[in-house]
């Protein structure tokens, strides 16, 4: 699909650059893990936002069969960072009724870990297999921030 879009854009103007995008520091959790977390989270933590995992949430995450475990960011006391979000525009800090929440876990890329390998695979796919002109990594600056 992107190859056809790139051809169409270039037919309009050959100087247009078509780039692919990746998210740097968040990985979507599987739906079952999200459901389990939401059942134990208080309503105040179901609002869209970033949260440090509680003891109960850490236990759920420890039991889950999740990819990239070697790439999760941790706070100084070893807790994961979770993001609760809704796949539509919302007012930050407001819980949304009748809209299923999605959750992501914060990750970092470092030579030798799973997230780094994923980045390389995605970059190779976007640039070599699809043949796009460049790559945009969303939230890249956040992978350089200090986790507390």
mmCIF file of C-alpha atoms in Angstrom:
data_model
loop_
_atom_site.group_PDB
_atom_site.id
_atom_site.type_symbol
_atom_site.label_atom_id
_atom_site.label_comp_id
_atom_site.label_asym_id
_atom_site.label_seq_id
_atom_site.Cartn_x
_atom_site.Cartn_y
_atom_site.Cartn_z
ATOM 1 C CA UNK A 1 0.000 0.000 0.000
ATOM 2 C CA UNK A 2 2.737 2.492 0.924
ATOM 3 C CA UNK A 3 4.615 1.702 -2.270
ATOM 4 C CA UNK A 4 1.527 2.630 -4.313
ATOM 5 C CA UNK A 5 1.082 5.799 -2.262
ATOM 6 C CA UNK A 6 4.726 6.726 -2.801
ATOM 7 C CA UNK A 7 4.371 6.276 -6.560
ATOM 8 C CA UNK A 8 1.228 8.425 -6.584
ATOM 9 C CA UNK A 9 2.913 11.215 -4.581
ATOM 10 C CA UNK A 10 5.997 11.157 -6.810
ATOM 11 C CA UNK A 11 3.809 11.394 -9.925
ATOM 12 C CA UNK A 12 2.394 14.631 -8.553
ATOM 13 C CA UNK A 13 5.837 15.968 -7.594
ATOM 14 C CA UNK A 14 9.017 13.892 -7.940
ATOM 15 C CA UNK A 15 10.722 15.915 -5.191
ATOM 16 C CA UNK A 16 8.243 14.804 -2.507
ATOM 17 C CA UNK A 17 9.880 12.633 0.155
ATOM 18 C CA UNK A 18 7.740 9.822 1.577
ATOM 19 C CA UNK A 19 8.808 8.614 4.999
ATOM 20 C CA UNK A 20 7.721 5.797 7.304
ATOM 21 C CA UNK A 21 7.148 6.193 11.025
ATOM 22 C CA UNK A 22 7.863 4.261 14.211
ATOM 23 C CA UNK A 23 7.183 4.919 17.899
ATOM 24 C CA UNK A 24 10.340 4.866 19.986
ATOM 25 C CA UNK A 25 9.449 4.379 23.610
ATOM 26 C CA UNK A 26 6.073 2.643 23.951
ATOM 27 C CA UNK A 27 4.893 -0.857 23.066
ATOM 28 C CA UNK A 28 1.224 -1.842 23.043
ATOM 29 C CA UNK A 29 0.331 -4.486 25.620
ATOM 30 C CA UNK A 30 -1.715 -7.494 24.494
ATOM 31 C CA UNK A 31 -5.498 -7.080 24.977
ATOM 32 C CA UNK A 32 -5.682 -9.800 27.649
ATOM 33 C CA UNK A 33 -2.946 -8.154 29.729
ATOM 34 C CA UNK A 34 -4.690 -4.792 29.355
ATOM 35 C CA UNK A 35 -8.007 -6.318 30.493
ATOM 36 C CA UNK A 36 -6.348 -7.889 33.549
ATOM 37 C CA UNK A 37 -4.658 -4.619 34.480
ATOM 38 C CA UNK A 38 -7.845 -2.586 34.066
ATOM 39 C CA UNK A 39 -9.775 -4.914 36.376
ATOM 40 C CA UNK A 40 -7.382 -4.183 39.259
ATOM 41 C CA UNK A 41 -6.722 -0.500 38.575
ATOM 42 C CA UNK A 42 -8.675 2.113 40.522
ATOM 43 C CA UNK A 43 -10.823 4.405 38.349
ATOM 44 C CA UNK A 44 -8.443 7.308 38.984
ATOM 45 C CA UNK A 45 -5.737 5.433 37.047
ATOM 46 C CA UNK A 46 -7.999 4.553 34.126
ATOM 47 C CA UNK A 47 -7.905 8.121 32.870
ATOM 48 C CA UNK A 48 -5.621 8.699 29.919
ATOM 49 C CA UNK A 49 -2.108 9.272 31.215
ATOM 50 C CA UNK A 50 1.259 7.858 32.257
ATOM 51 C CA UNK A 51 1.531 5.867 35.496
ATOM 52 C CA UNK A 52 4.184 4.005 37.441
ATOM 53 C CA UNK A 53 2.979 0.427 37.977
ATOM 54 C CA UNK A 54 1.614 -0.494 41.414
ATOM 55 C CA UNK A 55 2.560 -3.718 43.233
ATOM 56 C CA UNK A 56 -0.567 -5.435 41.906
ATOM 57 C CA UNK A 57 0.099 -4.251 38.346
ATOM 58 C CA UNK A 58 3.714 -5.413 38.580
ATOM 59 C CA UNK A 59 2.450 -8.877 39.600
ATOM 60 C CA UNK A 60 0.147 -9.057 36.561
ATOM 61 C CA UNK A 61 2.974 -7.979 34.260
ATOM 62 C CA UNK A 62 5.366 -10.511 35.810
ATOM 63 C CA UNK A 63 2.889 -13.337 35.086
ATOM 64 C CA UNK A 64 2.147 -12.235 31.530
ATOM 65 C CA UNK A 65 3.976 -13.706 28.571
ATOM 66 C CA UNK A 66 5.162 -10.444 27.048
ATOM 67 C CA UNK A 67 7.717 -9.647 24.367
ATOM 68 C CA UNK A 68 10.630 -7.258 24.859
ATOM 69 C CA UNK A 69 10.999 -7.845 28.624
ATOM 70 C CA UNK A 70 14.690 -6.990 28.345
ATOM 71 C CA UNK A 71 13.738 -3.533 27.057
ATOM 72 C CA UNK A 72 11.267 -2.227 29.653
ATOM 73 C CA UNK A 73 12.187 0.993 31.385
ATOM 74 C CA UNK A 74 12.158 0.862 35.167
ATOM 75 C CA UNK A 75 11.892 3.523 37.823
ATOM 76 C CA UNK A 76 14.588 3.783 40.479
ATOM 77 C CA UNK A 77 12.621 1.286 42.604
ATOM 78 C CA UNK A 78 12.222 -1.188 39.717
ATOM 79 C CA UNK A 79 8.674 -0.378 38.598
ATOM 80 C CA UNK A 80 7.502 -0.275 34.995
ATOM 81 C CA UNK A 81 5.938 2.769 33.378
ATOM 82 C CA UNK A 82 2.502 2.262 31.815
ATOM 83 C CA UNK A 83 0.453 4.452 29.528
ATOM 84 C CA UNK A 84 -3.336 4.312 29.464
ATOM 85 C CA UNK A 85 -4.860 5.798 26.330
ATOM 86 C CA UNK A 86 -7.974 5.746 24.240
ATOM 87 C CA UNK A 87 -7.884 5.443 20.433
ATOM 88 C CA UNK A 88 -9.762 8.702 19.927
ATOM 89 C CA UNK A 89 -9.212 12.302 21.028
ATOM 90 C CA UNK A 90 -10.051 12.794 24.716
ATOM 91 C CA UNK A 91 -9.503 15.359 27.404
ATOM 92 C CA UNK A 92 -6.340 14.394 29.296
ATOM 93 C CA UNK A 93 -7.155 13.210 32.796
ATOM 94 C CA UNK A 94 -10.781 12.282 32.063
ATOM 95 C CA UNK A 95 -11.904 8.648 32.159
ATOM 96 C CA UNK A 96 -13.908 7.702 29.081
ATOM 97 C CA UNK A 97 -16.998 5.546 29.442
ATOM 98 C CA UNK A 98 -17.867 2.911 26.820
ATOM 99 C CA UNK A 99 -14.540 3.297 25.005
ATOM 100 C CA UNK A 100 -12.075 0.473 25.555
ATOM 101 C CA UNK A 101 -8.760 1.610 26.929
ATOM 102 C CA UNK A 102 -5.501 0.488 25.454
ATOM 103 C CA UNK A 103 -2.283 0.250 27.403
ATOM 104 C CA UNK A 104 1.360 0.434 26.489
ATOM 105 C CA UNK A 105 4.544 -0.159 28.433
ATOM 106 C CA UNK A 106 7.596 2.092 28.208
ATOM 107 C CA UNK A 107 10.659 0.595 26.539
ATOM 108 C CA UNK A 108 14.139 1.710 25.569
ATOM 109 C CA UNK A 109 16.493 0.647 22.809
ATOM 110 C CA UNK A 110 20.051 -0.340 23.617
ATOM 111 C CA UNK A 111 22.493 -2.287 21.476
ATOM 112 C CA UNK A 112 21.758 -5.956 22.104
ATOM 113 C CA UNK A 113 18.223 -5.696 23.517
ATOM 114 C CA UNK A 114 14.953 -6.676 21.820
ATOM 115 C CA UNK A 115 13.725 -3.125 21.201
ATOM 116 C CA UNK A 116 16.980 -2.233 19.424
ATOM 117 C CA UNK A 117 16.645 -5.332 17.236
ATOM 118 C CA UNK A 118 13.005 -4.424 16.519
ATOM 119 C CA UNK A 119 14.041 -0.891 15.492
ATOM 120 C CA UNK A 120 16.634 -2.258 13.089
ATOM 121 C CA UNK A 121 14.140 -4.701 11.565
ATOM 122 C CA UNK A 122 11.501 -1.993 11.161
ATOM 123 C CA UNK A 123 13.977 0.504 9.692
ATOM 124 C CA UNK A 124 15.229 -2.118 7.257
ATOM 125 C CA UNK A 125 11.640 -2.971 6.242
ATOM 126 C CA UNK A 126 10.613 0.678 5.751
ATOM 127 C CA UNK A 127 13.743 1.739 3.882
ATOM 128 C CA UNK A 128 14.771 -1.390 1.980
ATOM 129 C CA UNK A 129 11.698 -3.592 1.521
ATOM 130 C CA UNK A 130 9.100 -0.842 1.072
ATOM 131 C CA UNK A 131 11.627 1.601 -0.397
ATOM 132 C CA UNK A 132 10.489 4.780 1.324
ATOM 133 C CA UNK A 133 12.743 7.847 1.349
ATOM 134 C CA UNK A 134 13.255 8.160 5.075
ATOM 135 C CA UNK A 135 12.236 7.291 8.596
ATOM 136 C CA UNK A 136 10.581 9.270 11.398
ATOM 137 C CA UNK A 137 10.897 7.965 14.958
ATOM 138 C CA UNK A 138 8.113 9.456 17.104
ATOM 139 C CA UNK A 139 8.943 10.246 20.737
ATOM 140 C CA UNK A 140 12.621 9.553 20.133
ATOM 141 C CA UNK A 141 13.571 12.313 22.556
ATOM 142 C CA UNK A 142 11.768 10.452 25.350
ATOM 143 C CA UNK A 143 14.124 7.483 25.102
ATOM 144 C CA UNK A 144 16.886 9.832 26.191
ATOM 145 C CA UNK A 145 15.074 11.176 29.259
ATOM 146 C CA UNK A 146 15.902 10.053 32.768
ATOM 147 C CA UNK A 147 13.374 7.658 34.295
ATOM 148 C CA UNK A 148 12.586 8.323 37.970
#
